[in-house]
């Protein structure tokens, strides 16, 4: 099985936010919840870069470790998913997540904060693949249809790459060698404890 | 014993009052993190919500229309 | 002189920043994307987190990477279960050892046995029990965050446990409010009787009568009770403050601040539970006659004279007949 990862080539990202819109539309994500977001670093200064960030589907995911009800699980494709039936909305995954991926339907931690929502790598949840219940809770399951996450698939500059870790790392390495520069695979060190050496 | 029972009852009353007050002041993400931009329909609480028709033939589209129309 | 130092400082800063400025541009002076782009390593050297600007209204989402989440996870999953188990089981073990060696501290009978003296009025007992009942639920639901998935979940299954944990979470957040109010009540009620004094030092030096048969003098509260009082007030306020910051995320601190709050909250929590276990033991099983103080509010005069001699004297001095009540008489409150 593949080891699915995201890689954002910050030297190509033009902060168009199309990945954010694609994600929201594909999964009918409610207003105010952002499974994916684009952050601009050094905004307006020389060397400004934008990075599209969502759940990185970490190796040995911190969210899964700290969850007090063990609602997280890792699929055969190394995608980190969670069960909204078990989630109690405590917010611990948000403390542990290095990438700010977990989102909650309600602001504040007053008890009824709702079930956590995050990027599913377009692969749904624990319900049967492509079922109504799965779509209602987690959005569409593109992986089950043999497709990759929509955010990366429709990225206009092909900055955001999704797919098997080794394969997208190879694509990125080739790019860096050809153009002569690259600011690295953002978040990989924190998420996978590895960097792409060129 | 009487003081104990009154104390437990008071704790429960205060806790329910706290839950009510907190819930009153709690905002949905769509209220807290939204601008005054255009809206075509009522934002749901989570994904497509319970009224989604479940028509998987046209993912998203069919359910969205049913939701907006109701 | 001051001018000279500031000039020197300026020169030093310029010398330090000069290579950085040179790096931004290529040798021929043209902007070089390789050299000028920001990278992770450089940003982590400037700040422990990487954050930027975001165009969505949720400003807290502007944090790109916070590796501290991994450290917090290390605390919560690798250390906290051991610290918590050590604190709670260690205290239970110590209390059991104390019970089996020292045994129950018995009531010593005298000619005044049977007479009652009012120790805690109904509002004092109300405040105590409101705080205490909330504390029991708060501690159990708090321990559930740490040990629930390890101990309870394998027994009852994930679905039943998730439902239970959901209600435990509601209870934890809502019962925190009467608990905080109860701590405030107790602070106002008993602070005047809990100011540490020289007599407490003597009490402590004699081991509080816990180990020997001696009964050192004590006022309304002895040094051990004063320690419990200040622990409840201090820890109660600390738990309230750190808890409130978690109930209102981002109100005061950022994400790293909330991680620190959770660490403080959980560490104080397990020590607090251990301390209250000792308090529960000595107030019920550990000492005959002690429970009446919070149960009915009236204690045996013989017990009071042995354990709180100075307080009894004080009460009897106030009124010759007032606080001493015969059996069955209703205390005037």
Coordinates of C-alpha atoms in Angstrom, one line a residue:
Chain A
X1 CA 0.0 0.0 0.0
X2 CA 1.0 3.6 -0.6
X3 CA 2.1 5.9 2.2
X4 CA -0.1 8.9 1.5
X5 CA 1.4 12.4 2.1
X6 CA 0.8 16.0 1.2
X7 CA 3.7 18.2 0.0
X8 CA 3.3 21.9 -0.7
X9 CA 5.9 23.4 -3.0
X10 CA 6.0 26.9 -1.5
X11 CA 8.0 28.2 -4.4
X12 CA 5.0 27.5 -6.7
X13 CA 2.1 28.4 -4.4
X14 CA 0.5 31.6 -5.5
X15 CA -2.0 31.9 -2.6
X16 CA -5.0 31.5 -4.9
X17 CA -6.9 29.6 -2.2
X18 CA -8.4 27.3 -4.8
X19 CA -7.4 24.3 -2.7
X20 CA -9.5 25.7 0.2
X21 CA -12.5 26.3 -2.0
X22 CA -12.2 22.9 -3.7
X23 CA -12.1 21.2 -0.3
X24 CA -15.1 23.1 1.0
X25 CA -17.2 22.4 -2.0
X26 CA -16.2 18.8 -2.4
X27 CA -17.1 17.9 1.2
X28 CA -19.9 20.4 1.8
X29 CA -17.8 21.7 4.7
X30 CA -19.9 24.2 6.8
X31 CA -19.0 27.9 7.0
X32 CA -16.3 28.8 9.3
X33 CA -14.6 25.4 9.2
X34 CA -11.4 25.1 7.3
X35 CA -10.0 21.7 6.7
X36 CA -7.4 23.3 4.5
X37 CA -6.0 26.8 4.6
X38 CA -3.3 28.9 3.0
X39 CA -0.9 30.8 5.2
X40 CA 1.4 33.5 3.9
X41 CA 4.8 33.9 5.5
X42 CA 6.8 37.1 5.5
X43 CA 3.8 38.7 3.8
X44 CA 4.8 41.7 1.6
X45 CA 8.5 41.3 2.3
X46 CA 11.2 39.8 0.1
X47 CA 11.2 36.1 0.2
X48 CA 7.4 35.9 0.9
X49 CA 6.1 32.4 0.6
X50 CA 2.6 30.8 0.9
X51 CA 2.0 27.4 2.2
X52 CA -1.2 25.4 1.9
X53 CA -1.7 23.4 5.1
X54 CA -4.2 20.8 6.2
X55 CA -3.9 17.6 8.3
X56 CA -0.5 16.1 7.3
X57 CA -1.6 12.6 8.3
X58 CA 1.5 12.3 10.5
X59 CA 3.5 9.2 11.2
X60 CA 2.7 8.2 14.8
X61 CA 0.0 11.0 14.9
X62 CA 0.0 13.1 18.1
X63 CA -3.8 13.6 17.8
X64 CA -4.4 9.9 17.9
X65 CA -2.1 9.4 20.8
X66 CA -3.7 12.1 23.1
X67 CA -7.4 11.3 22.2
X68 CA -9.0 10.3 25.5
X69 CA -11.6 8.1 23.7
X70 CA -9.2 6.7 21.1
X71 CA -11.4 7.8 18.2
X72 CA -8.6 8.0 15.7
X73 CA -7.3 5.3 13.4
X74 CA -4.8 5.0 10.6
X75 CA -5.9 3.4 7.3
X76 CA -3.8 1.0 5.2
X77 CA -2.8 4.1 3.1
X78 CA -1.4 5.7 6.3
X79 CA -4.3 8.2 6.3
X80 CA -5.2 9.4 9.8
X81 CA -9.0 9.3 10.2
X82 CA -11.4 9.6 13.1
X83 CA -14.8 8.6 14.2
X84 CA -17.3 11.4 14.8
X85 CA -19.5 8.9 16.7
X86 CA -16.8 8.5 19.4
X87 CA -15.5 12.0 19.5
X88 CA -16.4 14.0 22.6
X89 CA -15.1 17.4 21.4
X90 CA -12.6 17.8 24.2
X91 CA -10.1 19.7 22.0
X92 CA -7.0 17.7 23.0
X93 CA -6.2 16.8 19.4
X94 CA -6.1 20.6 18.7
X95 CA -3.5 21.0 21.5
X96 CA -1.4 18.2 20.1
X97 CA -1.7 18.8 16.4
X98 CA 1.4 20.7 15.1
X99 CA -0.6 21.9 12.1
X100 CA -3.8 23.2 13.6
X101 CA -5.9 20.7 11.6
X102 CA -8.7 19.9 14.0
X103 CA -11.8 22.1 13.6
X104 CA -14.9 22.3 15.7
X105 CA -18.5 23.4 14.7
X106 CA -18.7 25.6 17.7
X107 CA -16.3 28.2 19.2
X108 CA -15.3 27.8 22.8
X109 CA -15.0 24.6 24.9
X110 CA -18.3 24.9 26.8
X111 CA -19.2 21.2 26.6
X112 CA -21.4 21.3 23.5
X113 CA -18.6 22.2 21.1
X114 CA -19.6 19.5 18.6
X115 CA -17.7 16.8 16.8
X116 CA -14.2 17.5 15.6
X117 CA -13.8 17.9 11.8
X118 CA -10.6 17.6 9.9
X119 CA -9.1 16.7 6.5
X120 CA -9.8 13.1 5.7
X121 CA -7.4 13.0 2.7
X122 CA -10.7 12.7 0.7
X123 CA -11.2 9.2 2.2
X124 CA -14.3 9.5 4.4
X125 CA -14.5 7.9 7.8
X126 CA -15.2 4.5 9.5
X127 CA -18.6 4.1 7.8
X128 CA -18.8 1.8 4.7
X129 CA -17.1 3.5 1.7
X130 CA -19.3 5.8 -0.4
X131 CA -22.3 5.3 2.0
X132 CA -24.8 8.1 2.8
X133 CA -23.8 8.1 6.4
X134 CA -20.1 8.5 5.5
X135 CA -20.9 11.4 3.1
X136 CA -23.0 13.2 5.7
X137 CA -20.4 13.0 8.4
X138 CA -17.1 13.2 6.6
X139 CA -17.7 14.3 3.0
X140 CA -16.9 12.4 -0.2
X141 CA -14.5 9.5 -0.4
X142 CA -12.4 10.1 -3.5
X143 CA -9.8 7.6 -2.5
X144 CA -12.4 4.8 -2.6
X145 CA -13.2 5.9 -6.2
X146 CA -9.5 5.7 -7.1
X147 CA -8.9 9.5 -7.1
X148 CA -6.5 11.6 -5.1
X149 CA -7.6 14.5 -2.8
X150 CA -9.3 17.3 -4.9
X151 CA -7.2 20.1 -3.4
X152 CA -4.0 18.7 -4.9
X153 CA -5.6 17.4 -8.1
X154 CA -6.9 20.8 -9.1
X155 CA -4.0 23.0 -7.9
X156 CA -3.4 25.3 -10.8
X157 CA 0.4 25.6 -10.4
X158 CA 0.7 22.0 -9.2
X159 CA 2.2 23.4 -6.0
X160 CA 0.2 21.1 -3.8
X161 CA 1.1 17.5 -4.3
X162 CA -0.7 14.5 -2.9
X163 CA 0.0 10.8 -3.3
X164 CA 2.5 8.2 -2.2
X165 CA 5.2 9.9 -0.1
X166 CA 8.2 8.6 -2.1
X167 CA 6.6 9.5 -5.4
X168 CA 5.8 13.1 -4.6
X169 CA 9.2 13.5 -3.0
X170 CA 10.7 12.3 -6.2
X171 CA 8.6 14.8 -8.2
X172 CA 9.7 17.6 -5.9
X173 CA 13.4 16.6 -6.0
X174 CA 13.3 16.7 -9.9
X175 CA 11.7 20.2 -9.8
X176 CA 14.3 21.5 -7.4
X177 CA 17.2 20.1 -9.4
X178 CA 15.7 21.6 -12.7
X179 CA 15.0 25.0 -11.4
X180 CA 17.8 25.2 -9.0
X181 CA 16.0 26.2 -5.8
X182 CA 13.4 25.0 -3.3
X183 CA 12.4 26.0 0.2
X184 CA 11.8 22.4 1.3
X185 CA 8.9 20.2 2.2
X186 CA 7.0 22.3 4.7
X187 CA 6.0 20.4 7.9
X188 CA 7.6 17.1 6.8
X189 CA 10.2 17.2 9.6
X190 CA 7.4 17.6 12.2
X191 CA 4.9 15.3 10.6
X192 CA 7.1 12.4 9.3
X193 CA 10.4 13.0 11.1
X194 CA 12.1 13.3 7.7
X195 CA 13.2 15.9 5.2
X196 CA 13.8 15.7 1.5
X197 CA 17.5 15.9 1.0
X198 CA 18.6 17.2 -2.4
Chain B
X1 CA -27.6 15.3 56.0
X2 CA -29.9 18.2 55.2
X3 CA -27.0 20.5 54.4
X4 CA -25.5 17.8 52.2
X5 CA -28.7 17.3 50.2
X6 CA -29.2 21.1 49.8
X7 CA -25.5 21.4 48.7
X8 CA -25.9 18.7 46.0
X9 CA -29.1 20.3 44.8
X10 CA -27.4 23.7 44.7
X11 CA -24.5 22.3 42.8
X12 CA -26.8 20.8 40.2
X13 CA -28.8 24.0 39.9
X14 CA -25.6 26.1 39.5
X15 CA -24.2 23.6 37.0
X16 CA -27.4 23.7 34.8
X17 CA -27.4 27.5 35.1
X18 CA -23.7 27.5 34.0
X19 CA -24.5 25.2 31.1
X20 CA -27.4 27.4 30.0
X21 CA -25.4 30.6 30.2
X22 CA -22.4 29.1 28.4
X23 CA -24.5 27.6 25.7
X24 CA -26.3 30.9 25.2
X25 CA -23.0 32.6 24.7
X26 CA -21.5 30.0 22.5
X27 CA -21.2 30.8 18.8
X28 CA -21.2 28.5 15.9
X29 CA -18.1 28.5 13.7
X30 CA -20.1 29.9 10.9
X31 CA -21.1 32.9 13.1
X32 CA -17.7 33.4 14.6
X33 CA -15.6 33.0 11.5
X34 CA -17.7 34.5 8.8
X35 CA -17.7 37.9 7.1
X36 CA -20.7 39.9 6.0
X37 CA -20.2 38.4 2.5
X38 CA -23.1 37.1 0.4
X39 CA -24.9 33.9 1.5
X40 CA -27.0 31.8 -0.7
X41 CA -28.5 29.6 2.0
X42 CA -28.5 28.9 5.7
X43 CA -25.1 27.5 6.8
X44 CA -25.5 24.0 8.2
X45 CA -24.0 23.0 11.5
X46 CA -22.0 20.1 10.1
X47 CA -21.3 19.0 6.6
X48 CA -24.5 18.5 4.6
X49 CA -26.6 18.0 7.8
X50 CA -29.5 15.6 8.5
X51 CA -31.8 16.9 5.7
X52 CA -29.5 15.8 2.9
X53 CA -31.3 13.6 0.4
X54 CA -28.5 11.2 0.1
X55 CA -28.7 11.1 -3.7
X56 CA -25.2 9.8 -4.3
X57 CA -25.6 9.8 -8.1
X58 CA -24.7 13.5 -8.2
X59 CA -22.6 13.9 -5.0
X60 CA -23.2 17.2 -3.3
X61 CA -25.3 18.7 -6.0
X62 CA -28.6 17.0 -5.4
X63 CA -28.4 17.2 -1.6
X64 CA -27.4 20.9 -1.8
X65 CA -30.4 21.8 -3.9
X66 CA -32.8 20.0 -1.5
X67 CA -31.2 21.7 1.4
X68 CA -31.4 25.2 -0.2
X69 CA -35.0 24.6 -1.3
X70 CA -36.4 23.6 2.0
Chain C
X1 CA 29.5 57.9 27.6
X2 CA 26.0 56.7 27.0
X3 CA 26.1 58.0 23.5
X4 CA 29.3 56.0 22.9
X5 CA 27.7 52.8 24.1
X6 CA 24.7 53.3 21.9
X7 CA 26.9 53.9 18.9
X8 CA 28.8 50.8 19.7
X9 CA 25.6 48.9 20.0
X10 CA 24.4 50.2 16.7
X11 CA 27.7 49.2 15.0
X12 CA 27.4 45.7 16.5
X13 CA 23.9 45.2 15.3
X14 CA 24.8 46.4 11.8
X15 CA 27.8 44.0 11.8
X16 CA 25.5 41.2 12.8
X17 CA 22.8 41.9 10.3
X18 CA 25.0 42.7 7.4
X19 CA 25.6 39.0 6.3
X20 CA 21.9 38.4 6.5
X21 CA 21.2 41.3 4.2
X22 CA 23.9 40.0 1.8
X23 CA 22.3 36.6 1.7
X24 CA 19.0 37.9 0.4
X25 CA 20.6 38.9 -2.9
X26 CA 22.7 37.0 -5.4
X27 CA 26.3 38.1 -6.0
X28 CA 25.2 40.1 -9.1
X29 CA 22.6 42.0 -7.1
X30 CA 19.6 40.4 -8.7
X31 CA 16.9 38.8 -6.5
X32 CA 17.7 35.2 -6.2
X33 CA 14.7 33.0 -5.3
X34 CA 17.0 30.4 -3.8
X35 CA 18.6 32.8 -1.4
X36 CA 15.8 35.1 -0.6
X37 CA 13.0 32.6 0.1
X38 CA 12.0 31.9 3.7
X39 CA 12.6 28.3 4.8
X40 CA 11.5 26.2 7.8
X41 CA 14.9 26.0 9.4
X42 CA 15.4 29.7 9.4
X43 CA 11.9 30.5 10.7
X44 CA 12.2 28.0 13.5
X45 CA 15.4 29.7 14.6
X46 CA 13.5 33.0 14.9
X47 CA 10.5 31.7 16.7
X48 CA 9.4 28.3 18.2
X49 CA 6.3 28.3 16.0
X50 CA 5.9 29.2 12.3
X51 CA 3.0 31.7 11.8
X52 CA 2.0 34.0 9.1
X53 CA -1.0 35.9 7.7
X54 CA -4.2 34.2 6.7
X55 CA -7.1 35.5 4.7
X56 CA -9.9 33.6 6.5
X57 CA -11.6 35.3 9.5
X58 CA -10.3 32.7 11.9
X59 CA -7.1 34.5 12.9
X60 CA -5.9 31.7 15.2
X61 CA -5.6 29.5 12.0
X62 CA -2.6 31.6 11.0
X63 CA -0.3 29.2 12.9
X64 CA 1.4 27.1 10.3
X65 CA 3.5 24.7 12.4
X66 CA 3.7 24.3 16.2
X67 CA 6.0 21.4 17.0
X68 CA 5.3 21.9 20.7
X69 CA 2.2 19.7 20.1
X70 CA 4.6 16.8 20.0
X71 CA 6.1 17.7 23.4
X72 CA 2.7 18.2 24.9
X73 CA 1.7 14.8 23.6
X74 CA 4.9 13.3 25.2
X75 CA 3.8 14.8 28.6
X76 CA 0.2 13.6 28.3
X77 CA 0.9 10.1 27.1
X78 CA 4.2 9.2 28.5
X79 CA 4.5 11.0 31.8
X80 CA 1.1 12.0 33.1
X81 CA -0.3 8.5 33.5
X82 CA 2.6 7.5 35.6
X83 CA 2.6 10.7 37.7
X84 CA -1.2 10.4 38.2
X85 CA -1.0 6.7 39.1
X86 CA 1.9 7.4 41.5
X87 CA 0.1 10.3 43.2
X88 CA -3.3 8.5 43.6
X89 CA -2.1 5.0 44.3
X90 CA 0.8 6.2 46.4
X91 CA -1.6 8.1 48.6
X92 CA -4.0 5.2 48.9
X93 CA -1.1 2.9 49.8
X94 CA 0.2 5.3 52.4
X95 CA -3.3 5.7 53.9
X96 CA -3.7 1.9 54.0
X97 CA -0.3 1.5 55.6
X98 CA -1.3 4.1 58.2
X99 CA -4.6 2.5 58.9
X100 CA -3.1 -0.9 59.5
X101 CA -0.2 0.3 61.7
X102 CA -1.7 3.2 63.6
X103 CA -5.3 2.0 63.3
X104 CA -8.4 4.2 63.9
X105 CA -7.8 7.1 66.2
X106 CA -10.4 6.4 68.9
X107 CA -12.6 8.7 70.8
X108 CA -11.4 9.2 74.3
X109 CA -14.2 9.1 76.8
X110 CA -14.4 11.5 79.7
X111 CA -17.2 12.8 81.9
X112 CA -18.1 15.2 79.1
X113 CA -18.9 12.5 76.6
X114 CA -22.4 12.8 75.3
X115 CA -22.5 16.6 75.4
X116 CA -22.5 18.2 72.0
X117 CA -20.9 21.4 70.8
X118 CA -21.7 23.0 67.5
X119 CA -18.6 23.0 65.2
X120 CA -19.9 23.9 61.8
X121 CA -23.2 25.8 61.2
X122 CA -25.4 24.8 58.3
X123 CA -24.0 27.3 55.8
X124 CA -20.5 26.1 56.5
X125 CA -21.6 22.5 56.0
X126 CA -23.5 23.5 52.8
X127 CA -20.3 25.2 51.4
X128 CA -18.2 22.2 52.3
X129 CA -20.5 19.7 50.7
X130 CA -21.2 21.6 47.6
X131 CA -17.5 21.9 47.0
X132 CA -16.9 18.3 48.0
X133 CA -19.6 16.7 45.8
X134 CA -18.4 18.7 42.8
X135 CA -14.8 17.7 43.6
X136 CA -15.7 14.0 43.6
X137 CA -17.3 14.3 40.1
X138 CA -14.6 16.6 38.8
X139 CA -11.8 14.3 40.0
X140 CA -13.4 11.2 38.5
X141 CA -14.2 12.8 35.2
X142 CA -10.7 14.4 35.2
X143 CA -9.0 11.0 35.8
X144 CA -11.2 9.7 33.1
X145 CA -9.3 11.9 30.6
X146 CA -6.1 10.1 31.6
X147 CA -7.1 6.6 32.6
X148 CA -10.5 6.1 31.0
X149 CA -9.2 4.8 27.7
X150 CA -6.7 2.6 29.4
X151 CA -8.8 1.0 32.2
X152 CA -12.5 1.5 31.4
X153 CA -12.7 1.4 27.6
X154 CA -11.4 -2.2 27.3
X155 CA -14.1 -3.3 29.8
X156 CA -17.2 -1.6 28.4
X157 CA -16.3 -1.1 24.7
X158 CA -15.6 2.1 22.7
X159 CA -19.2 3.2 22.1
X160 CA -20.4 2.9 25.7
X161 CA -17.2 4.5 26.9
X162 CA -17.5 7.4 24.4
X163 CA -21.0 8.1 25.6
X164 CA -19.8 8.0 29.2
X165 CA -16.8 10.2 28.4
X166 CA -19.1 12.7 26.7
X167 CA -21.3 13.1 29.8
X168 CA -18.1 13.1 32.0
X169 CA -16.9 16.0 29.9
X170 CA -20.1 17.9 30.3
X171 CA -20.0 17.3 34.1
X172 CA -16.4 18.4 34.3
X173 CA -17.1 21.7 32.6
X174 CA -20.4 22.6 34.2
X175 CA -19.7 21.4 37.8
X176 CA -16.5 23.5 37.7
X177 CA -18.7 26.5 38.4
X178 CA -20.3 25.5 41.7
X179 CA -16.9 24.1 42.7
X180 CA -15.3 27.5 42.1
X181 CA -18.1 29.2 44.0
X182 CA -17.7 26.7 46.9
X183 CA -14.0 27.4 47.2
X184 CA -14.7 31.1 47.4
X185 CA -17.4 30.6 50.1
X186 CA -15.0 28.4 52.1
X187 CA -12.2 31.0 51.8
X188 CA -14.4 33.8 53.2
X189 CA -15.9 31.5 55.9
X190 CA -12.7 30.0 57.3
X191 CA -9.7 32.3 56.4
X192 CA -9.8 34.0 59.9
X193 CA -9.4 30.6 61.6
X194 CA -6.6 29.5 59.3
X195 CA -3.9 32.1 59.7
X196 CA -0.8 30.1 60.6
X197 CA 0.6 30.8 64.0
X198 CA 3.3 29.6 66.5
X199 CA 0.9 27.0 67.9
X200 CA 0.9 25.3 64.5
X201 CA 4.6 24.9 64.6
X202 CA 4.4 23.1 68.0
X203 CA 1.5 21.0 66.7
X204 CA 3.6 20.0 63.7
X205 CA 6.7 19.3 65.8
X206 CA 4.7 16.9 67.9
X207 CA 3.5 15.1 64.8
X208 CA 0.0 16.3 65.3
X209 CA -0.9 13.4 67.6
X210 CA -1.1 11.2 64.5
X211 CA 1.8 9.0 65.5
X212 CA 1.9 9.1 69.3
X213 CA -0.9 9.5 71.9
X214 CA -0.1 13.1 72.5
X215 CA -2.8 15.7 71.7
X216 CA -1.0 19.0 71.0
X217 CA -3.1 22.1 71.5
X218 CA -5.0 23.5 68.6
X219 CA -7.5 26.3 67.9
X220 CA -10.5 25.9 65.7
X221 CA -8.3 24.3 63.0
X222 CA -5.0 22.5 63.7
X223 CA -2.0 22.8 61.5
X224 CA -3.0 19.8 59.4
X225 CA -6.5 21.2 58.8
X226 CA -4.9 24.6 57.9
X227 CA -2.7 22.8 55.4
X228 CA -5.8 21.2 53.8
X229 CA -7.5 24.6 53.8
X230 CA -4.7 26.4 52.1
X231 CA -4.3 23.5 49.7
X232 CA -7.9 23.6 48.7
X233 CA -7.9 27.4 48.3
X234 CA -4.5 27.5 46.5
X235 CA -5.1 24.5 44.2
X236 CA -8.8 25.5 43.8
X237 CA -7.9 28.9 42.4
X238 CA -5.1 27.4 40.3
X239 CA -7.4 24.7 38.9
X240 CA -10.1 27.4 38.2
X241 CA -7.7 29.8 36.5
X242 CA -6.1 27.1 34.3
X243 CA -9.5 25.5 33.6
X244 CA -11.1 28.7 32.6
X245 CA -8.4 29.3 30.0
X246 CA -9.2 25.9 28.5
X247 CA -12.9 26.6 28.6
X248 CA -12.3 29.8 26.7
X249 CA -9.7 28.9 24.2
X250 CA -7.6 31.8 22.8
X251 CA -9.2 34.2 25.2
X252 CA -6.0 34.9 27.1
X253 CA -3.3 32.6 25.7
X254 CA -2.3 31.1 22.3
X255 CA -2.1 27.4 21.6
X256 CA 1.2 27.0 23.4
X257 CA -0.2 28.8 26.4
X258 CA -3.1 26.4 26.5
X259 CA -0.8 23.4 26.4
X260 CA 1.0 24.8 29.5
X261 CA -2.3 25.4 31.2
X262 CA -3.4 21.8 30.6
X263 CA 0.0 20.6 32.0
X264 CA -0.5 22.7 35.2
X265 CA -4.2 21.7 35.4
X266 CA -3.4 18.0 35.2
X267 CA -0.4 18.0 37.5
X268 CA -2.1 20.0 40.2
X269 CA -5.2 17.9 39.7
X270 CA -3.6 14.6 40.5
X271 CA -1.8 16.1 43.6
X272 CA -5.1 17.7 44.7
X273 CA -6.9 14.3 44.4
X274 CA -4.1 12.7 46.5
X275 CA -4.4 15.4 49.2
X276 CA -8.2 15.2 49.3
X277 CA -8.0 11.4 49.7
X278 CA -6.0 12.0 52.9
X279 CA -8.6 14.5 54.0
X280 CA -11.4 12.1 53.4
X281 CA -9.6 9.4 55.3
X282 CA -8.9 11.4 58.4
X283 CA -12.4 12.9 58.3
X284 CA -14.2 9.6 58.2
X285 CA -12.5 6.3 58.7
X286 CA -9.3 7.6 60.3
X287 CA -10.7 9.3 63.4
X288 CA -13.7 8.4 65.4
X289 CA -15.9 11.4 66.1
X290 CA -14.4 13.6 63.3
X291 CA -17.1 13.0 60.8
X292 CA -19.8 14.5 63.0
X293 CA -18.3 17.9 62.5
X294 CA -19.4 17.9 58.8
X295 CA -22.2 15.4 59.2
X296 CA -24.5 16.8 61.8
X297 CA -22.4 19.8 62.6
X298 CA -22.2 19.0 66.3
X299 CA -19.2 17.1 67.8
X300 CA -18.8 15.4 71.1
X301 CA -17.5 17.8 73.6
X302 CA -15.0 15.2 74.9
X303 CA -13.6 14.9 71.3
X304 CA -13.5 18.7 70.9
X305 CA -11.7 19.2 74.2
X306 CA -9.0 16.7 73.2
X307 CA -8.5 17.9 69.6
X308 CA -9.4 21.6 69.6
X309 CA -8.9 22.6 73.2
X310 CA -8.2 26.3 72.6
X311 CA -11.3 26.6 70.4
X312 CA -13.5 25.0 73.0
X313 CA -12.2 27.4 75.6
X314 CA -12.8 30.3 73.3
X315 CA -16.4 29.1 72.6
X316 CA -17.2 28.6 76.2
X317 CA -15.8 32.0 77.1
X318 CA -18.1 33.6 74.6
X319 CA -21.1 32.4 76.4
X320 CA -21.4 30.3 79.5
X321 CA -24.3 28.1 78.2
X322 CA -24.6 28.9 74.5
X323 CA -22.5 26.4 72.6
X324 CA -22.8 23.6 75.0
X325 CA -25.8 21.5 74.2
X326 CA -27.2 18.5 75.8
X327 CA -28.0 15.4 73.8
X328 CA -31.0 15.9 71.5
X329 CA -31.1 19.6 71.8
X330 CA -31.4 21.6 68.6
X331 CA -28.4 24.0 68.2
X332 CA -29.3 27.6 68.0
X333 CA -27.9 28.9 64.7

